[in-house]
Every structure is written in C-alpha cells, then in structure tokens.
Short mmCIF file of N, CA and C in Angstrom, two decimals:
data_model
loop_
_atom_site.label_atom_id
_atom_site.label_comp_id
_atom_site.label_asym_id
_atom_site.label_seq_id
_atom_site.Cartn_x
_atom_site.Cartn_y
_atom_site.Cartn_z
N UNK T 176 0.84 -1.17 0.00
CA UNK T 176 0.00 0.00 0.00
C UNK T 176 0.90 1.25 0.00
N UNK T 177 0.51 2.24 -0.75
CA UNK T 177 1.27 3.49 -0.82
C UNK T 177 0.89 4.39 0.34
N UNK T 178 1.90 5.09 0.86
CA UNK T 178 1.70 6.04 1.96
C UNK T 178 2.41 7.34 1.62
N UNK T 179 1.66 8.38 1.29
CA UNK T 179 2.24 9.68 0.99
C UNK T 179 2.47 10.47 2.28
N UNK T 180 1.67 10.21 3.30
CA UNK T 180 1.75 10.93 4.57
C UNK T 180 2.71 10.22 5.54
N UNK T 181 3.69 10.95 6.04
CA UNK T 181 4.64 10.38 7.01
C UNK T 181 3.92 9.97 8.29
N UNK T 182 2.95 10.77 8.74
CA UNK T 182 2.24 10.47 9.98
C UNK T 182 1.49 9.15 9.88
N UNK T 183 0.79 8.93 8.78
CA UNK T 183 0.05 7.67 8.59
C UNK T 183 1.04 6.52 8.46
N UNK T 184 2.10 6.72 7.70
CA UNK T 184 3.11 5.68 7.49
C UNK T 184 3.72 5.24 8.82
N UNK T 185 4.07 6.20 9.68
CA UNK T 185 4.70 5.85 10.95
C UNK T 185 3.79 5.02 11.85
N UNK T 186 2.48 5.15 11.68
CA UNK T 186 1.55 4.34 12.47
C UNK T 186 1.56 2.87 12.06
N UNK T 187 1.93 2.58 10.81
CA UNK T 187 1.94 1.18 10.35
C UNK T 187 3.36 0.61 10.23
N UNK T 188 4.36 1.44 10.36
CA UNK T 188 5.76 1.02 10.22
C UNK T 188 6.18 0.32 11.52
N UNK T 189 5.83 -0.95 11.65
CA UNK T 189 5.93 -1.66 12.94
C UNK T 189 7.35 -1.79 13.49
N UNK T 190 8.37 -1.70 12.66
CA UNK T 190 9.73 -1.79 13.15
C UNK T 190 10.36 -0.42 13.42
N UNK T 191 9.59 0.62 13.25
CA UNK T 191 10.04 1.97 13.60
C UNK T 191 10.91 2.64 12.55
N UNK T 192 10.70 3.93 12.38
CA UNK T 192 11.44 4.71 11.40
C UNK T 192 12.90 4.89 11.82
N UNK T 193 13.14 5.10 13.11
CA UNK T 193 14.51 5.27 13.58
C UNK T 193 15.01 6.69 13.39
N UNK T 194 16.34 6.80 13.38
CA UNK T 194 17.00 8.09 13.30
C UNK T 194 17.45 8.37 11.86
N UNK T 195 17.67 9.65 11.59
CA UNK T 195 18.19 10.05 10.29
C UNK T 195 19.46 9.26 9.99
N UNK T 196 19.56 8.73 8.79
CA UNK T 196 20.66 7.84 8.38
C UNK T 196 21.86 8.66 7.91
N UNK T 197 22.42 9.45 8.81
CA UNK T 197 23.52 10.35 8.46
C UNK T 197 24.79 9.60 8.07
N UNK T 198 25.05 8.45 8.69
CA UNK T 198 26.28 7.70 8.42
C UNK T 198 26.39 7.28 6.95
N UNK T 199 25.24 7.05 6.29
CA UNK T 199 25.24 6.59 4.90
C UNK T 199 24.62 7.61 3.95
N UNK T 200 24.35 8.81 4.43
CA UNK T 200 23.63 9.82 3.63
C UNK T 200 24.27 10.09 2.28
N UNK T 201 25.60 10.04 2.20
CA UNK T 201 26.26 10.33 0.92
C UNK T 201 25.96 9.29 -0.15
N UNK T 202 25.40 8.14 0.24
CA UNK T 202 25.10 7.06 -0.71
C UNK T 202 23.62 6.98 -1.05
N UNK T 203 22.85 8.01 -0.67
CA UNK T 203 21.41 8.04 -0.92
C UNK T 203 21.04 9.33 -1.63
N UNK T 204 20.04 9.25 -2.50
CA UNK T 204 19.38 10.41 -3.06
C UNK T 204 18.10 10.55 -2.24
N UNK T 205 17.95 11.66 -1.52
CA UNK T 205 16.81 11.83 -0.62
C UNK T 205 17.17 11.42 0.80
N UNK T 206 16.18 11.46 1.66
CA UNK T 206 16.40 11.20 3.09
C UNK T 206 16.00 9.78 3.46
N UNK T 207 16.89 9.13 4.22
CA UNK T 207 16.60 7.78 4.73
C UNK T 207 16.81 7.77 6.23
N UNK T 208 16.27 6.73 6.86
CA UNK T 208 16.32 6.58 8.30
C UNK T 208 16.74 5.15 8.62
N UNK T 209 17.39 4.98 9.77
CA UNK T 209 17.92 3.67 10.15
C UNK T 209 17.50 3.35 11.58
N UNK T 210 16.87 2.20 11.77
CA UNK T 210 16.48 1.73 13.10
C UNK T 210 17.12 0.36 13.31
N UNK T 211 18.18 0.31 14.13
CA UNK T 211 18.87 -0.96 14.38
C UNK T 211 17.95 -1.95 15.07
N UNK T 212 17.84 -3.16 14.53
CA UNK T 212 17.06 -4.21 15.17
C UNK T 212 17.96 -5.12 16.00
N UNK T 213 19.22 -5.20 15.63
CA UNK T 213 20.24 -5.90 16.40
C UNK T 213 21.39 -4.93 16.61
N UNK T 214 21.94 -4.90 17.79
CA UNK T 214 23.00 -3.95 18.10
C UNK T 214 24.26 -4.31 17.32
N UNK T 215 24.79 -3.35 16.51
CA UNK T 215 26.00 -3.62 15.73
C UNK T 215 27.16 -4.03 16.65
N UNK T 216 27.89 -5.04 16.21
CA UNK T 216 29.04 -5.51 16.96
C UNK T 216 28.71 -6.52 18.04
N UNK T 217 27.42 -6.67 18.39
CA UNK T 217 27.01 -7.62 19.42
C UNK T 217 26.43 -8.88 18.77
N UNK T 218 25.53 -8.69 17.81
CA UNK T 218 24.92 -9.81 17.10
C UNK T 218 25.84 -10.25 15.96
N UNK T 219 25.69 -11.50 15.49
CA UNK T 219 26.57 -11.99 14.43
C UNK T 219 26.21 -11.49 13.04
N UNK T 220 25.17 -10.65 12.92
CA UNK T 220 24.84 -10.09 11.61
C UNK T 220 24.21 -8.73 11.76
N UNK T 221 24.21 -7.99 10.66
CA UNK T 221 23.63 -6.65 10.57
C UNK T 221 22.16 -6.82 10.26
N UNK T 222 21.29 -6.22 11.09
CA UNK T 222 19.86 -6.24 10.81
C UNK T 222 19.27 -4.91 11.27
N UNK T 223 18.70 -4.19 10.31
CA UNK T 223 18.12 -2.89 10.62
C UNK T 223 16.91 -2.64 9.74
N UNK T 224 15.98 -1.84 10.26
CA UNK T 224 14.86 -1.38 9.45
C UNK T 224 15.32 -0.08 8.78
N UNK T 225 15.29 -0.06 7.46
CA UNK T 225 15.69 1.12 6.70
C UNK T 225 14.43 1.73 6.12
N UNK T 226 14.23 3.01 6.37
CA UNK T 226 13.05 3.72 5.88
C UNK T 226 13.50 4.78 4.89
N UNK T 227 12.76 4.88 3.78
CA UNK T 227 13.03 5.83 2.69
C UNK T 227 11.84 6.78 2.56
N UNK T 228 12.10 8.09 2.51
CA UNK T 228 11.03 9.03 2.21
C UNK T 228 10.66 8.84 0.73
N UNK T 229 9.48 9.33 0.30
CA UNK T 229 9.13 9.20 -1.12
C UNK T 229 10.25 9.76 -2.01
N UNK T 230 10.61 9.00 -3.03
CA UNK T 230 11.65 9.40 -3.98
C UNK T 230 13.06 9.05 -3.55
N UNK T 231 13.25 8.63 -2.32
CA UNK T 231 14.60 8.30 -1.84
C UNK T 231 15.03 6.92 -2.34
N UNK T 232 16.28 6.83 -2.73
CA UNK T 232 16.86 5.53 -3.13
C UNK T 232 18.34 5.57 -2.85
N UNK T 233 18.92 4.38 -2.70
CA UNK T 233 20.37 4.35 -2.50
C UNK T 233 21.07 4.26 -3.85
N UNK T 234 22.37 4.51 -3.82
CA UNK T 234 23.18 4.39 -5.04
C UNK T 234 23.29 2.93 -5.44
N UNK T 235 23.70 2.71 -6.66
CA UNK T 235 24.10 1.37 -7.08
C UNK T 235 25.21 0.93 -6.11
N UNK T 236 25.20 -0.32 -5.74
CA UNK T 236 26.24 -0.82 -4.85
C UNK T 236 26.37 -2.34 -4.97
N UNK T 237 27.46 -2.85 -4.44
CA UNK T 237 27.76 -4.28 -4.48
C UNK T 237 28.18 -4.72 -3.09
N UNK T 238 27.61 -5.83 -2.63
CA UNK T 238 28.05 -6.46 -1.39
C UNK T 238 29.05 -7.54 -1.79
N UNK T 239 30.31 -7.31 -1.51
CA UNK T 239 31.37 -8.26 -1.85
C UNK T 239 31.62 -9.20 -0.68
N UNK T 240 32.05 -10.42 -0.98
CA UNK T 240 32.49 -11.37 0.04
C UNK T 240 33.34 -12.44 -0.62
N UNK T 241 34.34 -12.89 0.09
CA UNK T 241 35.18 -14.00 -0.40
C UNK T 241 34.34 -15.27 -0.47
N UNK T 242 33.49 -15.49 0.55
CA UNK T 242 32.51 -16.57 0.55
C UNK T 242 31.31 -16.11 1.37
N UNK T 243 30.14 -16.67 1.07
CA UNK T 243 28.92 -16.21 1.74
C UNK T 243 28.59 -14.80 1.31
N UNK T 244 28.03 -14.04 2.23
CA UNK T 244 27.74 -12.64 1.97
C UNK T 244 26.45 -12.42 1.20
N UNK T 245 26.21 -11.18 0.86
CA UNK T 245 24.99 -10.78 0.17
C UNK T 245 24.06 -10.06 1.12
N UNK T 246 22.82 -9.89 0.69
CA UNK T 246 21.84 -9.13 1.47
C UNK T 246 20.45 -9.69 1.24
N UNK T 247 19.61 -9.60 2.27
CA UNK T 247 18.20 -9.95 2.18
C UNK T 247 17.40 -8.72 2.55
N UNK T 248 16.39 -8.40 1.74
CA UNK T 248 15.47 -7.31 2.03
C UNK T 248 14.11 -7.90 2.33
N UNK T 249 13.54 -7.54 3.47
CA UNK T 249 12.19 -7.98 3.85
C UNK T 249 11.35 -6.71 3.94
N UNK T 250 10.47 -6.53 2.97
CA UNK T 250 9.69 -5.30 2.86
C UNK T 250 8.54 -5.31 3.87
N UNK T 251 8.47 -4.25 4.68
CA UNK T 251 7.53 -4.25 5.79
C UNK T 251 6.45 -3.17 5.70
N UNK T 252 6.68 -2.10 4.97
CA UNK T 252 5.70 -1.02 4.92
C UNK T 252 5.91 -0.17 3.67
N UNK T 253 4.82 0.23 3.04
CA UNK T 253 4.89 1.09 1.87
C UNK T 253 5.27 0.36 0.60
N UNK T 254 5.73 1.13 -0.39
CA UNK T 254 6.08 0.56 -1.69
C UNK T 254 7.41 1.14 -2.18
N UNK T 255 8.17 0.27 -2.86
CA UNK T 255 9.47 0.69 -3.34
C UNK T 255 9.90 -0.06 -4.59
N UNK T 256 11.19 0.05 -4.88
CA UNK T 256 11.82 -0.57 -6.05
C UNK T 256 13.09 -1.31 -5.65
N UNK T 257 13.39 -2.34 -6.42
CA UNK T 257 14.68 -3.03 -6.34
C UNK T 257 15.10 -3.32 -7.78
N UNK T 258 16.38 -3.15 -8.06
CA UNK T 258 16.86 -3.51 -9.39
C UNK T 258 18.28 -4.04 -9.30
N UNK T 259 18.48 -5.16 -9.97
CA UNK T 259 19.81 -5.73 -10.13
C UNK T 259 20.29 -5.36 -11.53
N UNK T 260 21.56 -5.03 -11.68
CA UNK T 260 22.10 -4.62 -12.97
C UNK T 260 21.78 -5.66 -14.04
N UNK T 261 21.33 -5.16 -15.20
CA UNK T 261 21.01 -6.02 -16.32
C UNK T 261 19.61 -6.60 -16.29
N UNK T 262 18.83 -6.29 -15.25
CA UNK T 262 17.46 -6.79 -15.12
C UNK T 262 16.50 -5.61 -14.98
N UNK T 263 15.22 -5.89 -15.18
CA UNK T 263 14.19 -4.87 -15.01
C UNK T 263 14.01 -4.56 -13.53
N UNK T 264 13.64 -3.33 -13.21
CA UNK T 264 13.31 -2.96 -11.84
C UNK T 264 12.08 -3.74 -11.39
N UNK T 265 12.06 -4.13 -10.13
CA UNK T 265 10.97 -4.91 -9.54
C UNK T 265 10.25 -4.04 -8.51
N UNK T 266 8.93 -3.98 -8.61
CA UNK T 266 8.13 -3.25 -7.64
C UNK T 266 8.07 -4.03 -6.33
N UNK T 267 8.33 -3.37 -5.21
CA UNK T 267 8.31 -4.01 -3.90
C UNK T 267 7.13 -3.50 -3.10
N UNK T 268 6.48 -4.42 -2.38
CA UNK T 268 5.35 -4.08 -1.53
C UNK T 268 5.51 -4.81 -0.21
N UNK T 269 4.70 -4.44 0.76
CA UNK T 269 4.72 -5.11 2.05
C UNK T 269 4.64 -6.62 1.84
N UNK T 270 5.58 -7.36 2.42
CA UNK T 270 5.62 -8.81 2.28
C UNK T 270 6.59 -9.30 1.22
N UNK T 271 7.08 -8.42 0.35
CA UNK T 271 8.08 -8.84 -0.65
C UNK T 271 9.39 -9.17 0.05
N UNK T 272 10.07 -10.20 -0.44
CA UNK T 272 11.38 -10.58 0.06
C UNK T 272 12.32 -10.71 -1.13
N UNK T 273 13.51 -10.12 -0.99
CA UNK T 273 14.50 -10.16 -2.06
C UNK T 273 15.81 -10.69 -1.49
N UNK T 274 16.41 -11.66 -2.19
CA UNK T 274 17.75 -12.13 -1.83
C UNK T 274 18.71 -11.59 -2.89
N UNK T 275 19.76 -10.93 -2.44
CA UNK T 275 20.75 -10.35 -3.34
C UNK T 275 22.08 -11.06 -3.08
N UNK T 276 22.51 -11.92 -4.00
CA UNK T 276 23.78 -12.62 -3.80
C UNK T 276 24.96 -11.66 -3.78
N UNK T 277 26.01 -12.05 -3.10
CA UNK T 277 27.24 -11.26 -3.10
C UNK T 277 27.71 -11.07 -4.54
N UNK T 278 28.28 -9.91 -4.80
CA UNK T 278 28.85 -9.64 -6.11
C UNK T 278 27.89 -9.08 -7.13
N UNK T 279 26.61 -8.89 -6.79
CA UNK T 279 25.61 -8.38 -7.73
C UNK T 279 25.40 -6.89 -7.53
N UNK T 280 25.59 -6.11 -8.58
CA UNK T 280 25.37 -4.67 -8.52
C UNK T 280 23.86 -4.42 -8.52
N UNK T 281 23.40 -3.56 -7.59
CA UNK T 281 21.97 -3.32 -7.43
C UNK T 281 21.71 -2.01 -6.70
N UNK T 282 20.42 -1.64 -6.64
CA UNK T 282 19.97 -0.50 -5.84
C UNK T 282 18.55 -0.80 -5.36
N UNK T 283 18.09 -0.06 -4.35
CA UNK T 283 16.72 -0.18 -3.87
C UNK T 283 16.29 1.11 -3.21
N UNK T 284 14.99 1.33 -3.14
CA UNK T 284 14.48 2.55 -2.52
C UNK T 284 12.99 2.68 -2.66
N UNK T 285 12.46 3.83 -2.26
CA UNK T 285 11.02 4.10 -2.27
C UNK T 285 10.53 4.47 -3.67
N UNK T 286 9.25 4.28 -3.87
CA UNK T 286 8.61 4.85 -5.05
C UNK T 286 8.55 6.37 -4.85
N UNK T 287 8.33 7.11 -5.92
CA UNK T 287 8.29 8.57 -5.84
C UNK T 287 7.10 9.07 -5.02
N UNK T 288 6.06 8.23 -4.91
CA UNK T 288 4.82 8.67 -4.26
C UNK T 288 4.51 7.90 -2.97
N UNK T 289 5.51 7.26 -2.37
CA UNK T 289 5.23 6.49 -1.15
C UNK T 289 6.44 6.39 -0.24
N UNK T 290 6.19 6.45 1.06
CA UNK T 290 7.19 6.06 2.04
C UNK T 290 7.40 4.57 1.91
N UNK T 291 8.58 4.08 2.32
CA UNK T 291 8.91 2.65 2.16
C UNK T 291 9.89 2.23 3.24
N UNK T 292 9.66 1.04 3.81
CA UNK T 292 10.61 0.46 4.77
C UNK T 292 10.89 -0.98 4.41
N UNK T 293 12.13 -1.38 4.64
CA UNK T 293 12.48 -2.79 4.55
C UNK T 293 13.49 -3.11 5.64
N UNK T 294 13.44 -4.34 6.09
CA UNK T 294 14.48 -4.82 6.99
C UNK T 294 15.63 -5.25 6.10
N UNK T 295 16.81 -4.76 6.41
CA UNK T 295 18.02 -5.14 5.69
C UNK T 295 18.79 -6.13 6.55
N UNK T 296 19.04 -7.30 5.99
CA UNK T 296 19.84 -8.31 6.67
C UNK T 296 21.09 -8.53 5.83
N UNK T 297 22.24 -8.27 6.40
CA UNK T 297 23.50 -8.54 5.71
C UNK T 297 23.85 -10.00 5.99
N UNK T 298 23.95 -10.79 4.94
CA UNK T 298 24.26 -12.21 5.09
C UNK T 298 25.74 -12.34 5.50
N UNK T 299 26.02 -13.08 6.58
CA UNK T 299 27.41 -13.22 7.00
C UNK T 299 28.27 -13.87 5.91
N UNK T 300 29.49 -13.40 5.82
CA UNK T 300 30.44 -13.93 4.84
C UNK T 300 31.85 -13.59 5.26
N UNK T 301 32.81 -14.20 4.61
CA UNK T 301 34.20 -13.88 4.92
C UNK T 301 34.67 -12.73 4.03
N UNK T 302 35.44 -11.84 4.63
CA UNK T 302 35.98 -10.66 3.94
C UNK T 302 34.88 -9.86 3.24
N UNK T 303 33.76 -9.65 3.96
CA UNK T 303 32.62 -8.90 3.42
C UNK T 303 32.90 -7.40 3.45
N UNK T 304 32.46 -6.72 2.40
CA UNK T 304 32.53 -5.26 2.34
C UNK T 304 31.55 -4.77 1.30
N UNK T 305 31.11 -3.53 1.47
CA UNK T 305 30.22 -2.90 0.51
C UNK T 305 31.02 -1.95 -0.37
N UNK T 306 30.69 -1.95 -1.64
CA UNK T 306 31.28 -0.99 -2.58
C UNK T 306 30.16 -0.10 -3.08
N UNK T 307 30.21 1.18 -2.71
CA UNK T 307 29.19 2.14 -3.13
C UNK T 307 29.61 2.74 -4.46
N UNK T 308 28.64 2.83 -5.38
CA UNK T 308 28.91 3.28 -6.74
C UNK T 308 28.07 4.52 -7.06
N UNK T 309 27.76 4.71 -8.33
CA UNK T 309 27.09 5.92 -8.80
C UNK T 309 25.62 5.94 -8.38
N UNK T 310 25.05 7.15 -8.26
CA UNK T 310 23.61 7.28 -7.97
C UNK T 310 22.76 6.78 -9.14
N UNK T 311 21.55 6.40 -8.83
CA UNK T 311 20.54 6.13 -9.86
C UNK T 311 20.07 7.50 -10.33
N UNK T 312 20.18 7.78 -11.62
CA UNK T 312 19.86 9.13 -12.12
C UNK T 312 18.38 9.45 -11.94
N UNK T 313 18.10 10.73 -11.74
CA UNK T 313 16.71 11.18 -11.62
C UNK T 313 15.92 10.81 -12.88
N UNK T 314 16.54 11.01 -14.04
CA UNK T 314 15.86 10.71 -15.31
C UNK T 314 15.44 9.25 -15.37
N UNK T 315 16.35 8.34 -15.07
CA UNK T 315 16.02 6.92 -15.11
C UNK T 315 14.98 6.57 -14.05
N UNK T 316 15.20 7.03 -12.82
CA UNK T 316 14.31 6.71 -11.71
C UNK T 316 12.87 7.15 -12.00
N UNK T 317 12.69 8.35 -12.52
CA UNK T 317 11.34 8.85 -12.77
C UNK T 317 10.66 8.16 -13.95
N UNK T 318 11.44 7.56 -14.84
CA UNK T 318 10.84 6.75 -15.92
C UNK T 318 10.15 5.51 -15.36
N UNK T 319 10.63 4.98 -14.23
CA UNK T 319 10.04 3.77 -13.64
C UNK T 319 8.57 4.00 -13.29
N UNK T 320 8.23 5.21 -12.95
CA UNK T 320 6.87 5.50 -12.49
C UNK T 320 5.89 5.70 -13.63
N UNK T 321 6.40 5.62 -14.85
CA UNK T 321 5.53 5.73 -16.02
C UNK T 321 5.23 4.36 -16.62
N UNK T 322 5.81 3.31 -16.03
CA UNK T 322 5.61 1.96 -16.57
C UNK T 322 4.33 1.36 -16.07
#
C-alpha cells in the first residue's frame, strides 16, 4: 500500500522509522532513516529497518564477500523498487522478500509517491565489504513510475 503521509506511514511502520541515516547519507538520493534491530558488533549479523522518504533511493552498490555474503530485504511497509544490474526494476510491496547474492550490482528505494521500509539483513560472509557506486539518475528513476 502506498503512503504519501509520514504520519500515517509511521503508524503502520511496525519496526520503527529510527534516526536520520547520516552515516550513509552520501550514498542516498533523498532522506533515509535507520532503526537498528540488532546492536552492531554484538549480534553476528547486521539487521536494521531502513526507511526511505518518497523518492529516496540508495546508489548502485555491491556487497562483496570471499565466501557467503549478500543481502536480504524484507519489505515491511509502503512501496518501493529493487533492481539488479542487467534486469528490469521490480516493484516491492509489504511482504516482498529479495535475496541479493554477493557480487551483484543493485539498488533499492522508495517509489516517488510512497514512504517505504524494509528490513536489511546482511548475510554473514568472509571478507565482506560494501562498494558504493554511482547514484541512480533522476531521469532513469522517474521513468520507472511511467511503466
């Protein structure tokens, strides 16, 4: 379901919007928020609820790992997009689950007309690291909403 109003969205965003995502802001177009579900450095994996304001998306990026690794997105509120390089963008809704293998260039974020949240789970792996790349252009992103 689409949510244009932040107030209405926050009432259904069961894992919480969290704080402004300043640590990763340079890798996002628009404003995002991060709510840790597991305390970093204590749990054996990264798990957080990431919230995107309408139109917000992250840059193209790759989760690298020598073995294992990758990312799982569990969509919990609102509507968004996910795209892996060389494939069509996929519309995401509450209940959508995406597995992104290590080494795959991709991006994800909100639709232009809806708030969006997903739980991000970083799959454990050896020598894991993220490589942040170029932004998704406004021209390309806004074409998705005409499909």
